[in-house]
Coordinates of C-alpha atoms in Angstrom, one line a residue:
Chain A
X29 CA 5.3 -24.6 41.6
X30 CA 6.7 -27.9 42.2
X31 CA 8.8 -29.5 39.3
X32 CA 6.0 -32.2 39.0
X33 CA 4.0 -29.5 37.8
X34 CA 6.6 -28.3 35.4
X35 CA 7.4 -31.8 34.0
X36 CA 3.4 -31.7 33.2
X37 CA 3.6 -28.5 31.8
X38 CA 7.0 -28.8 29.8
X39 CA 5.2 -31.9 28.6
X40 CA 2.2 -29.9 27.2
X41 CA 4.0 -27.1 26.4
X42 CA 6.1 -29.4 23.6
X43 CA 2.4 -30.8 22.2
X44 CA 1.6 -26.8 21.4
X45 CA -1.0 -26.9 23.8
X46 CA -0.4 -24.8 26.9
X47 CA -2.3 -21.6 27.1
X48 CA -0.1 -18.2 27.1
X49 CA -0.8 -17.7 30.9
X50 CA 0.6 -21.5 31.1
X51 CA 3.8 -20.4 29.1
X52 CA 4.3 -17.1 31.4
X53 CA 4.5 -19.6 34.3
X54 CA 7.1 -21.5 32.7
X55 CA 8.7 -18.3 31.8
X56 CA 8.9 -17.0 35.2
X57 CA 10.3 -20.3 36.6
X58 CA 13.4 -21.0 34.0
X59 CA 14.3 -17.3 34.9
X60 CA 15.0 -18.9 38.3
X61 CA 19.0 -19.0 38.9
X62 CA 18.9 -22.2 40.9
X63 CA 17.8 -24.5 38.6
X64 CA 18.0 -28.4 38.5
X65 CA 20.4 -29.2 35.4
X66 CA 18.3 -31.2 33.4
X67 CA 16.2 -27.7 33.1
X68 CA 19.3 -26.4 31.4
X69 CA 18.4 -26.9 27.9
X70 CA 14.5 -25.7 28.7
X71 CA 16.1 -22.8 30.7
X72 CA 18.2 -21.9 27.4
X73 CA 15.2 -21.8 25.5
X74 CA 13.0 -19.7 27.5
X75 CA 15.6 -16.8 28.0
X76 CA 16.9 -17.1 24.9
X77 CA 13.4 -16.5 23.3
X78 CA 12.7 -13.5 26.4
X79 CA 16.1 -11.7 24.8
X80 CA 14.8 -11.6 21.3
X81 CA 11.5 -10.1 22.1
X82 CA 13.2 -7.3 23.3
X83 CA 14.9 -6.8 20.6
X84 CA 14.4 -3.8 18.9
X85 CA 14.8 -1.6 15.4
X86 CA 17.8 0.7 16.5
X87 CA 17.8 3.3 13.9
X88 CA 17.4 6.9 15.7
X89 CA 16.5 8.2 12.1
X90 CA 13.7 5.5 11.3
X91 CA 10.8 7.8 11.5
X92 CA 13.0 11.0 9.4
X93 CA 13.9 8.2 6.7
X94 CA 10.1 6.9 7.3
X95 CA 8.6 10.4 6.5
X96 CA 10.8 11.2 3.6
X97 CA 9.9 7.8 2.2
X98 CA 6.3 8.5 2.3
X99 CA 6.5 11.9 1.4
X100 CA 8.5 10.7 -2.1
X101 CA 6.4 8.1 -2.3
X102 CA 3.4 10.6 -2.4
X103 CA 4.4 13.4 -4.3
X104 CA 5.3 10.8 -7.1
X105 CA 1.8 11.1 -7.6
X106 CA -1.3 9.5 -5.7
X107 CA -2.2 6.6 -8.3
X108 CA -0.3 6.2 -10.8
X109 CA 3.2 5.7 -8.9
X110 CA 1.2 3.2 -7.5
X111 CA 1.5 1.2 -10.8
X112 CA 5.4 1.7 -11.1
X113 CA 5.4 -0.4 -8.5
X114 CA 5.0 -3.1 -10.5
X115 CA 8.1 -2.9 -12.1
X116 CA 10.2 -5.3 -9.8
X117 CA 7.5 -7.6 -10.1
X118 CA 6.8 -7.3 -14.0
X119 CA 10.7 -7.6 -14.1
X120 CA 10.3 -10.7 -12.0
X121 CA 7.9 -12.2 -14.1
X122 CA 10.0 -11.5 -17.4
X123 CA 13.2 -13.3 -15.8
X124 CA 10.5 -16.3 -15.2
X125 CA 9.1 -15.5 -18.7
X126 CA 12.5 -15.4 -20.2
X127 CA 14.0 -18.5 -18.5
X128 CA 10.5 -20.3 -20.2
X129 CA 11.7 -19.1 -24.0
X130 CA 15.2 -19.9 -23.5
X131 CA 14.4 -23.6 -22.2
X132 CA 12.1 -24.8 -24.2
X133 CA 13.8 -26.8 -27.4
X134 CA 13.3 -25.3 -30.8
X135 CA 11.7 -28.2 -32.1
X136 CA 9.4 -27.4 -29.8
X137 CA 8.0 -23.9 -31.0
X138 CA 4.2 -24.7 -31.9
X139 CA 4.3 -24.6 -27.7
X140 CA 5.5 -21.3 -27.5
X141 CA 2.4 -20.4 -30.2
X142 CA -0.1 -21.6 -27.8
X143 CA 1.6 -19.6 -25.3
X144 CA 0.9 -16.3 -27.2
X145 CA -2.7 -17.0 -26.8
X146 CA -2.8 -17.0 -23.5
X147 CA -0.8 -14.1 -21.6
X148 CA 1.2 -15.5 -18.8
X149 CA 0.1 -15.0 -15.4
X150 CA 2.4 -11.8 -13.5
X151 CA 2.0 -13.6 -10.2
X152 CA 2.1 -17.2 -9.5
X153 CA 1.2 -16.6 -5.5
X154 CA -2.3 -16.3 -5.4
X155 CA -2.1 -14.3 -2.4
X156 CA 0.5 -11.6 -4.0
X157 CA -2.2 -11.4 -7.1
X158 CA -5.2 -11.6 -4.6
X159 CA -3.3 -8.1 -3.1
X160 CA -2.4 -6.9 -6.5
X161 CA -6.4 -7.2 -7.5
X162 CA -7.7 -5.7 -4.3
X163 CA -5.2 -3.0 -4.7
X164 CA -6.7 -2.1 -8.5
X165 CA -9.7 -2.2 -7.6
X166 CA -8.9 0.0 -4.7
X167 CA -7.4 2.5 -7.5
X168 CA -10.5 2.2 -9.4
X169 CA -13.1 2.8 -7.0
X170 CA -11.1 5.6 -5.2
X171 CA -11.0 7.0 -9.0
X172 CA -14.8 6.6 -9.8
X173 CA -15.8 8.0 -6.2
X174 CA -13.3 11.1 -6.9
X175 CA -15.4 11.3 -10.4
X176 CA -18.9 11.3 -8.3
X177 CA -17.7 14.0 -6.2
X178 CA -16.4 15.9 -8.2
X179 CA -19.6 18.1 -9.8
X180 CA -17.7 19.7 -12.4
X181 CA -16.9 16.2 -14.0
X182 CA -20.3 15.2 -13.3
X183 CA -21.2 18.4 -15.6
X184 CA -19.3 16.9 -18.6
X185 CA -21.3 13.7 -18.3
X186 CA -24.8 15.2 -17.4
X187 CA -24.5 16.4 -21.2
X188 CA -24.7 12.6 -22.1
X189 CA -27.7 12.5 -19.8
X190 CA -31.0 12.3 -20.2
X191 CA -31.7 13.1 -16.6
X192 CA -28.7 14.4 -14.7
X193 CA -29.9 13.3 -11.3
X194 CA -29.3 9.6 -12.1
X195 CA -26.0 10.3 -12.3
X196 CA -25.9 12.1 -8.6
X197 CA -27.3 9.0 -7.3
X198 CA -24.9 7.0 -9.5
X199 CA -23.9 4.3 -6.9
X200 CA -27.2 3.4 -6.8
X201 CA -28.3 4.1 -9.9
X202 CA -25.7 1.3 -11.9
X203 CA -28.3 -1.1 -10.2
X204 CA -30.9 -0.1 -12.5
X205 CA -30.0 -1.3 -15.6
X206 CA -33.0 0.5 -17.4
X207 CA -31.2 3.7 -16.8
X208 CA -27.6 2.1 -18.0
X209 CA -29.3 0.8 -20.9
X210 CA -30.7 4.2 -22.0
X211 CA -27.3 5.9 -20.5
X212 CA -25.6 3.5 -23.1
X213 CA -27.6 4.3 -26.2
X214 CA -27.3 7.9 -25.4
X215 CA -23.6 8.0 -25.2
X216 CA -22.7 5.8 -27.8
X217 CA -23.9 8.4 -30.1
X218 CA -22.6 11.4 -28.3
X219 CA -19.0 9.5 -28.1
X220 CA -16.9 10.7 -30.7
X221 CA -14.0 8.8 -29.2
Chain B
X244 CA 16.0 -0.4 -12.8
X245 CA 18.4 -1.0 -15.0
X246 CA 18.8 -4.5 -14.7
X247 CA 15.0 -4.3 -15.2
X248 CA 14.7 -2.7 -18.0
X249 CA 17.5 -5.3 -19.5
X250 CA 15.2 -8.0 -18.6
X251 CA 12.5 -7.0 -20.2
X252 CA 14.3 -6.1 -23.8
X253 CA 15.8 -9.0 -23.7
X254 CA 12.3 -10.5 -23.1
X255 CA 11.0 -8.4 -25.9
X256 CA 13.5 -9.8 -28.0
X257 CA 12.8 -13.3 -27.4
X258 CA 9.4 -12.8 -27.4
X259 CA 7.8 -10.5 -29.6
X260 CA 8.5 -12.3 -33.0
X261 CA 6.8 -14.8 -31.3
X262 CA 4.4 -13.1 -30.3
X263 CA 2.7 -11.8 -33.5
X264 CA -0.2 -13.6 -34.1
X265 CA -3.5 -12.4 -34.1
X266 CA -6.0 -11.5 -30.8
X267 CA -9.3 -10.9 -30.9
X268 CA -9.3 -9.3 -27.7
X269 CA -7.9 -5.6 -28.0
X270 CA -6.8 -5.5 -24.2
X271 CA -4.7 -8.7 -26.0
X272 CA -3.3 -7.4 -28.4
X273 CA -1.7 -4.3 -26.8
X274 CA -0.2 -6.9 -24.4
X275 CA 1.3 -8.8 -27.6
X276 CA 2.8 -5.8 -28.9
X277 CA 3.6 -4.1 -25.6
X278 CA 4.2 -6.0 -22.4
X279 CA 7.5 -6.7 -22.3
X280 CA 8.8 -3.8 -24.3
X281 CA 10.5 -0.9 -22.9
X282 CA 9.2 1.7 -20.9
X283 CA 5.8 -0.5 -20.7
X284 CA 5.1 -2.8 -17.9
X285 CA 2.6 -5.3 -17.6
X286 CA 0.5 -6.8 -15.2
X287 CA -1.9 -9.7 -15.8
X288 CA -4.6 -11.8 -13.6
X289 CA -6.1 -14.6 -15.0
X290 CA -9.7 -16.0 -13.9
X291 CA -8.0 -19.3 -13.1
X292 CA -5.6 -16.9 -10.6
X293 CA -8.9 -15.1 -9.0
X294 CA -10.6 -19.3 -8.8
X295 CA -8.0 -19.6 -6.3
X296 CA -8.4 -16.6 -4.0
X297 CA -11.9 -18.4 -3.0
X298 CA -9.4 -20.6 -1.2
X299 CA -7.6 -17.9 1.0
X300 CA -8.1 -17.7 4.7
X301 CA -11.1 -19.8 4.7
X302 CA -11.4 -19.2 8.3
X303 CA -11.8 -15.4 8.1
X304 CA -15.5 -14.8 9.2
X305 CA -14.9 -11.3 8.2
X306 CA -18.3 -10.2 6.1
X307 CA -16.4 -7.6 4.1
X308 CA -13.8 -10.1 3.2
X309 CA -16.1 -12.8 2.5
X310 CA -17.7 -9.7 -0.1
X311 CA -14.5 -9.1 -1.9
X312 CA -13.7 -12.5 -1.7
X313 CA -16.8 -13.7 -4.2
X314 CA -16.8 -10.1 -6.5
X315 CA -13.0 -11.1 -7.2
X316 CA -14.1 -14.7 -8.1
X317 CA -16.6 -13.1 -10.4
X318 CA -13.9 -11.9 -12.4
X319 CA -12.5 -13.4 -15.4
X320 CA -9.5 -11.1 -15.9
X321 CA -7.7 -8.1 -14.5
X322 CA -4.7 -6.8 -16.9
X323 CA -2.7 -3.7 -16.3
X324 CA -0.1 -1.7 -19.3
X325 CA 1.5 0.8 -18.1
X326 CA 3.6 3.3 -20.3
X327 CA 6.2 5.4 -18.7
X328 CA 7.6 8.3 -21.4
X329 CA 11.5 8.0 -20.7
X330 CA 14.3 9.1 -23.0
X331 CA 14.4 5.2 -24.4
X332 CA 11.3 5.0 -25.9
X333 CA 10.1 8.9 -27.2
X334 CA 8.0 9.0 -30.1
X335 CA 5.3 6.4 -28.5
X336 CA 1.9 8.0 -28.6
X337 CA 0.3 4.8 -26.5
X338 CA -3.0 6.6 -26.1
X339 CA -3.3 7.1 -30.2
X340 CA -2.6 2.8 -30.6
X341 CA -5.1 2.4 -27.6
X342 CA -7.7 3.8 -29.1
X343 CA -7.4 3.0 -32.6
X344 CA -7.0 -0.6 -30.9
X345 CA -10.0 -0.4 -29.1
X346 CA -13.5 -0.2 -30.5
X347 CA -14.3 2.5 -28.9
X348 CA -17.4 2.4 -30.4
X349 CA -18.4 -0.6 -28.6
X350 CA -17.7 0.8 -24.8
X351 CA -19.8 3.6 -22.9
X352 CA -18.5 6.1 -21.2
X353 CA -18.9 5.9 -17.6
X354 CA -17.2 9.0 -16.5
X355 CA -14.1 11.3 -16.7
X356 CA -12.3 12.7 -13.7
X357 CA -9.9 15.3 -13.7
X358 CA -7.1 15.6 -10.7
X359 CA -4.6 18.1 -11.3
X360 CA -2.1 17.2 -14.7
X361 CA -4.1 13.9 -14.7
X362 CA -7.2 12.3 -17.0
X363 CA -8.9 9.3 -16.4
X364 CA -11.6 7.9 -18.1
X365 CA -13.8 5.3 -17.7
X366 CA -15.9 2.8 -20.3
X367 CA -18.1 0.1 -19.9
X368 CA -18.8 -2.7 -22.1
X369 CA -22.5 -3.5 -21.8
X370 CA -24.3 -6.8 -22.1
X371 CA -27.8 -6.6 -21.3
X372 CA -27.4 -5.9 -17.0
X373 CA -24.8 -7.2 -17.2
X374 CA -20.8 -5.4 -17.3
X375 CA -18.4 -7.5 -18.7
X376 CA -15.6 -5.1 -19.0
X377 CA -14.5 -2.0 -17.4
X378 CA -11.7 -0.3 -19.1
X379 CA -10.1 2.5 -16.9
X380 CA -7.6 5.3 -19.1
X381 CA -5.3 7.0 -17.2
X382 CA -3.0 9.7 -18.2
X383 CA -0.8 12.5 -17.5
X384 CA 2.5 13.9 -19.2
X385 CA 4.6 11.0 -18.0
X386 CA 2.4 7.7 -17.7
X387 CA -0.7 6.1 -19.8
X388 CA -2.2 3.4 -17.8
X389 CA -4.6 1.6 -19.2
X390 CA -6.7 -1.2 -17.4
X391 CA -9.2 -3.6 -18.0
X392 CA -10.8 -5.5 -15.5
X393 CA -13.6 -8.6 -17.5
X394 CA -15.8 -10.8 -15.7
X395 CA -19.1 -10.2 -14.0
X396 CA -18.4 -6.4 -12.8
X397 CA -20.4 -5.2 -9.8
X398 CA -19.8 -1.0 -10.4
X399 CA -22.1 -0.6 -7.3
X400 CA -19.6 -2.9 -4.8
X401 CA -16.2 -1.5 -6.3
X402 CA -17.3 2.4 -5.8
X403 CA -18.2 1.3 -1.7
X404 CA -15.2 -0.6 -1.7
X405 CA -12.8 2.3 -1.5
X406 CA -15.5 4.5 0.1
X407 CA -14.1 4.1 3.5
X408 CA -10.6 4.6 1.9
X409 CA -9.0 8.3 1.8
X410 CA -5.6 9.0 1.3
X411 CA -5.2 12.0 2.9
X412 CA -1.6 12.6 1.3
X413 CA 0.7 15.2 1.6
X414 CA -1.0 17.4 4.1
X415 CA -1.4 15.4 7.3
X416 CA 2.0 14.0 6.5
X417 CA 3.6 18.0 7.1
X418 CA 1.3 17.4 9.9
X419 CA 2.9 14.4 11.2
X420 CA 6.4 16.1 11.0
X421 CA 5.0 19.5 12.8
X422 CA 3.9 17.6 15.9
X423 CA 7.4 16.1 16.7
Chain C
X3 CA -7.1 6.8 10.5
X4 CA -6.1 10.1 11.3
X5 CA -2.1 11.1 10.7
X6 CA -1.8 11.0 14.7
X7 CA -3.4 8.2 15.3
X8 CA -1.5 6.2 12.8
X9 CA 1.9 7.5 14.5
X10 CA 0.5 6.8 18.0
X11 CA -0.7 3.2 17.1
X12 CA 1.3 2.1 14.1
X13 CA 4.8 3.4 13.7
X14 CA 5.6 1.7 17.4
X15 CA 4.5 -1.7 16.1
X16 CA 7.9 -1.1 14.0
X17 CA 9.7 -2.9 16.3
X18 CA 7.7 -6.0 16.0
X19 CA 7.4 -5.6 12.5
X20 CA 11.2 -5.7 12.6
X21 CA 11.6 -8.7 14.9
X22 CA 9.7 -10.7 12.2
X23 CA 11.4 -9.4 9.3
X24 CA 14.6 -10.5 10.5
X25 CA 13.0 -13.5 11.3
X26 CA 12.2 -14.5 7.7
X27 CA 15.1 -12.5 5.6
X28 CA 17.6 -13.2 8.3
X29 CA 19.3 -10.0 7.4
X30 CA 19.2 -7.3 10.0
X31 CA 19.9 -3.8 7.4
X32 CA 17.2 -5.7 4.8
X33 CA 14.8 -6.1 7.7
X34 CA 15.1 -2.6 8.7
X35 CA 14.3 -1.4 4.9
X36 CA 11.4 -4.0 4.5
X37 CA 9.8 -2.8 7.7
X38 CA 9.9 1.0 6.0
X39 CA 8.8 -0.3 3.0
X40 CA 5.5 -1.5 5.5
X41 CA 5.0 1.6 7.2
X42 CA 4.8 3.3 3.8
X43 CA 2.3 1.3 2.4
X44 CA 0.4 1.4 5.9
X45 CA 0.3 4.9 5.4
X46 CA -1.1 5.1 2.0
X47 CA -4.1 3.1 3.5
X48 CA -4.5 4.2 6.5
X49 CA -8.1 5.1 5.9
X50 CA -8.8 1.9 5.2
X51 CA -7.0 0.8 7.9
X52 CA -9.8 0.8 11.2
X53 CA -11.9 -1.8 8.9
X54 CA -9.1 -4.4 9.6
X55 CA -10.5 -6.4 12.7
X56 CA -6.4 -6.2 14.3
X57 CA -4.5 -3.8 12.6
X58 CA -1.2 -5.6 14.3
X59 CA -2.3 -8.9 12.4
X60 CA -2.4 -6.9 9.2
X61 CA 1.2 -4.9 9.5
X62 CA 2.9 -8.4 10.1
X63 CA 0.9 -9.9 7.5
X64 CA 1.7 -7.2 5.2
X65 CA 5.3 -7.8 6.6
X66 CA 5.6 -11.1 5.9
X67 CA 4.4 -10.7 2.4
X68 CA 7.2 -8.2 1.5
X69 CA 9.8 -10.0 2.7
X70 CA 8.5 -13.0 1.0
X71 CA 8.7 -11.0 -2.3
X72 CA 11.6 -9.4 -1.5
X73 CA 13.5 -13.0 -0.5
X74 CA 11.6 -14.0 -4.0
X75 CA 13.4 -11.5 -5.7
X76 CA 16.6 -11.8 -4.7
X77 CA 17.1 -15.4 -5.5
X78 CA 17.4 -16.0 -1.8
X79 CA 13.8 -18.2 -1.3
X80 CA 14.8 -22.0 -0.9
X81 CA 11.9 -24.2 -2.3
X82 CA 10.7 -26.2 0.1
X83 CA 9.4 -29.8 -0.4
X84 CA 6.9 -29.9 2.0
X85 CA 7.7 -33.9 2.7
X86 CA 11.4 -32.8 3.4
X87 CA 10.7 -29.7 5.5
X88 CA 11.2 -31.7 8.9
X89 CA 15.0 -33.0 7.3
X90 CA 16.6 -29.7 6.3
X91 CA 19.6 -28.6 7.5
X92 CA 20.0 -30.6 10.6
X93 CA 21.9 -28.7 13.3
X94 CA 25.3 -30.8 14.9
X95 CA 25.3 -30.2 18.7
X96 CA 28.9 -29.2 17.6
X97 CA 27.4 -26.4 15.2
X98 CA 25.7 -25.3 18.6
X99 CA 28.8 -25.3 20.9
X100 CA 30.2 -22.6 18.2
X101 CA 27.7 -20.2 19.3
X102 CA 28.9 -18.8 22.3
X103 CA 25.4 -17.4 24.2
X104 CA 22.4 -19.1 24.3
X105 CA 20.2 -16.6 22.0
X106 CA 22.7 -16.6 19.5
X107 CA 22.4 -20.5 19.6
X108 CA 18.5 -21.0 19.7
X109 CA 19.2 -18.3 16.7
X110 CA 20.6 -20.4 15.0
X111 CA 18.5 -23.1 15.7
X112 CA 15.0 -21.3 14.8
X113 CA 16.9 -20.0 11.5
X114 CA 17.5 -24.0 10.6
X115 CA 13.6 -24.7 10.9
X116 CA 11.3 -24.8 8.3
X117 CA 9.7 -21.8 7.0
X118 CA 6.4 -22.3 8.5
X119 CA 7.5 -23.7 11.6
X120 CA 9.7 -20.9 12.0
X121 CA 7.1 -18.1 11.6
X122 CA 5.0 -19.6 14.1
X123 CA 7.3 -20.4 16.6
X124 CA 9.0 -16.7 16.5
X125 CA 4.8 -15.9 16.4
X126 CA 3.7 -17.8 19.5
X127 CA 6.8 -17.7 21.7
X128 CA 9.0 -14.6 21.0
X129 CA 5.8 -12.2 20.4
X130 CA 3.3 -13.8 22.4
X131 CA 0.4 -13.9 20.5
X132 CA -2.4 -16.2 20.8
X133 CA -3.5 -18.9 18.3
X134 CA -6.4 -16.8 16.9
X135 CA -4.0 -14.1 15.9
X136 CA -1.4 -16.2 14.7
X137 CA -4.0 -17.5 12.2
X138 CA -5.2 -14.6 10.9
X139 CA -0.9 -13.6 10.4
X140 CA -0.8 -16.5 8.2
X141 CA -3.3 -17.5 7.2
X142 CA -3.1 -20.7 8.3
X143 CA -5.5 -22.8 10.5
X144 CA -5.3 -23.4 13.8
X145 CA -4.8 -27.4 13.7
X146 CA -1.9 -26.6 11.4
X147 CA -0.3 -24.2 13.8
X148 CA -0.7 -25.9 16.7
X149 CA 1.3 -29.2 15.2
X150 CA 3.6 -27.1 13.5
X151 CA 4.4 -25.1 16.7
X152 CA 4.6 -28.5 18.7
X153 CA 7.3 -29.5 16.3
X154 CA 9.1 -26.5 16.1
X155 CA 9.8 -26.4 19.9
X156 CA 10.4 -30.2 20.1
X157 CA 12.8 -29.5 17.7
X158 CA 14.6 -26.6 19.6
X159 CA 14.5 -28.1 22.7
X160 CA 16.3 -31.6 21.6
X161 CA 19.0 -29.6 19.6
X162 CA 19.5 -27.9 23.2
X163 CA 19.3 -31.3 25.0
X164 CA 21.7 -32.5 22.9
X165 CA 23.9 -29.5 22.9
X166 CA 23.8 -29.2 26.8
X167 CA 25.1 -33.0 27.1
X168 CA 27.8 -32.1 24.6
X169 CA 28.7 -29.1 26.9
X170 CA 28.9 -31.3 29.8
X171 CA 31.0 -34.1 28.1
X172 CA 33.5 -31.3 27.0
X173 CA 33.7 -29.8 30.2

């Protein structure tokens, strides 16, 4: 590899448009020990960034710690730990909620009415609240397939039922909405709730 | 946690007088009184919050994501109160206010599913084909969850959703730890 | 996913989980908390986990989300005017010369460069990963990486010019 080459290379290399196979070339040659100086400062760079991929997570206890961690996190109950989570953030979100209150000026309470009408939003990074949602909804459909599995639950709600073989085919039976409807009517008198 | 839960009463504080006018949704209202207080936390989604997730990772080709992706956006709100029973707060019966709070009347119930110490049940609101709310109760000695999700609810895509997902728990973990 | 599976293909990417913690919290313990923090959430969906198309893409993504929370939290995440990001914190070629070896200089250096730039430079030339990937890690689009990466190493490497020449003058 002549340093022509290089120079080309280094040159495309800086635009972020050399391949990976491109930057193992220039990888291989700055590991060179006889190197022109001006190189120096590319050479730098190149090993420097080869040491900290091989940095690693020294910690001869990480997977112990690891397995205790999960096996806390677990026993603290399958779901509903899941919503303790929340905490920091909630917490978070008061801070943010509380720094709003204190800030704005008496006069200008009325603000603060329209506020109560509309509850603030926990996140304010779509993404975290895009994770948050999928994660419910994760909850809930875990929940509702544990409920369709479960035949002695089923039992309970066949009582409610007209025809108890909707509800074993209840995934696809929520599409019919003739058979909600009825469902519906049926419960709402049964439900003493 | 402690820090937390100073947080949140002074929040409670600041807020709650504030806080006291009337809702006309009853998922509302339990925020108004609750969220905020001790031993409850909150969590709340708003539609304009699920508008944006149509904008995430436009590039992804992914079919499934592309699914959730437009279900989510078909939702007008997801809010979460959680009650946790703690020395601070005893004397709370969440469940009673939720329900006298909630026409139940109104709702259908979809199900009830019973894992070990803990009960959940589920109600739908009803609107022709449509579901505009599902309300999910969940409860066992220490926590009372209750969740509503409102917005165009597709029962059939949320049960596949978490079809493929199994938490195996506990046991494979021992399992983990035997094999080392 | 089974339990073995997961250990076999999951619990080693720990160490590039780590890599990119540090990366973002620049704080080695906090990185090494973060990172079990991951692998326990990992874990709770690991049967969901075969639908992601690159499960790698999804533990640093899922990586780079809690330390973004966590650095949220704890006061530590600078906001970052997008039309100042390229005038942060501009490094002296004296600053350099206090950092005795080279990795703890370019350290330094990467530490000084904007959040995104940063990510995708530690992304692209420290991990290795291909554009594609990189995307999916972020979230980002591939025109947006590419002239972010392009100014992230233009960067390095005239902090490094300049730091070399001030070696030699010294010397």
């Amino acid at each position: 590899m002549t340093c022509n080459e290089i120079d080309k290379l280094l040159k495309s290399y800086l635009e972020g448009e050399t391949s990976l196979a491109e930057e193992k070339i220039l990888r291989d040659f700055f590991s060179r020990g006889d190197l022109p100086d001006k190189y120096k400062p590319y050479a730098d760079m190149f090993r420097g960034f080869g040491a900290m991929a091989s940095v690693q997570l020294e910690d001869r206890h990480f997977e112990k710690k690891w397995s205790k961690k999960v096996k806390l996190h677990t026993r603290h109950g399958r779901s509903l730990s899941f919503f303790s989570q929340w905490y920091t953030i909630t917490g978070v979100a008061a801070t943010l909620l509380l720094a709003v209150v204190l800030f704005v000026p008496v006069k200008k309470l009325p603000v603060i009415n329209l506020f109560s009408h509309k509850i603030e939003d926990t996140f304010d990074d779509p993404r975290q609240a895009y994770a948050e949602t999928v994660r419910a909804l994760l909850i809930i459909s875990d929940k509702i397939n544990a409920g369709t599995n479960q035949m002695k639950d089923l039992e309970k709600l066949d009582e409610g039922l007209e025809d108890a073989g909707k509800m074993l085919t209840f995934n696809k039976g929520l599409k019919d909405a003739n058979k909600l409807s009825k469902f519906s009517e049926n419960q709402v008198d049964h439900n003493n709730l | 946690m402690k820090t937390q839960v100073f947080k949140t009463l002074l929040l409670a504080m600041c807020c709650t007088p504030l806080l006291l006018s009337a809702q006309n949704n009853p998922m509302d209202k339990l925020f108004q009184k609750y969220a905020g207080k001790d031993c409850f936390t909150s969590v709340s989604i708003s539609r304009d919050m699920f508008q944006l997730f149509a904008g995430i990772n436009t590039d992804e080709a992914d079919k499934d994501f592309k699914e959730l992706q437009e279900m989510i956006t078909q939702l007008d709100g997801l809010k979460i109160l959680t009650y946790s029973q703690s020395d601070s707060c005893k004397g709370i019966d969440f469940y009673k206010e939720l329900t006298a709070v909630y026409p139940m009347q109104k709702y259908t119930e979809l199900m009830v599913v019973q894992e070990k110490d803990e009960l959940v049940n589920f109600y739908i609101l009803k609107e022709g084909t449509r579901i505009p709310e599902l309300l999910m109760i969940a409860r066992d000695p220490g926590e009372t969850v209750v969740l509503s999700l409102t917005g165009n609810i597709d029962l059939n895509y949320i049960s596949k959703l978490g079809k493929s997902m199994k938490i195996d728990g506990l046991d494979n973990l021992e399992k983990i730890e035997e094999e080392k | 996913m089974t339990p073995q599976q997961f250990k076999e293909n999951i619990l080693p990417l720990k160490d590039k989980m780590y890599r990119f913690a540090c990366r973002i919290v620049e704080d080695t313990e906090e990185a090494q908390d973060l990172v079990q923090e991951v692998l326990v959430r990992l874990w709770d969906r690991k049967g969901d986990i075969v639908q992601y198309k690159s499960i790698e893409a999804y533990a640093l993504t899922m990586t780079r989300n809690l330390c973004i929370d966590w650095l949220r939290t704890s006061g530590r995440l600078l906001k970052e005017d997008p039309a100042e990001m390229d005038l942060v914190d501009p490094v002296t070629p004296y600053d350099l010369t206090e950092f005795r070896d080279t990795v703890s200089r370019i350290n330094n250096l990467i530490g000084h460069l904007p959040e995104q730039q940063r990510e995708i430079l530690h992304l692209r030339d420290i991990e290795g990963y291909d554009f594609d990937e990189i995307a999916s890690i972020l979230g980002l689009n591939l025109n947006v990486i590419r002239v972010n990466l392009s100014r992230a190493r233009k960067k390095i490497k005239e902090q490094l010019v300049k730091a070399h020449q001030y070696d030699l003058q010294r010397n």
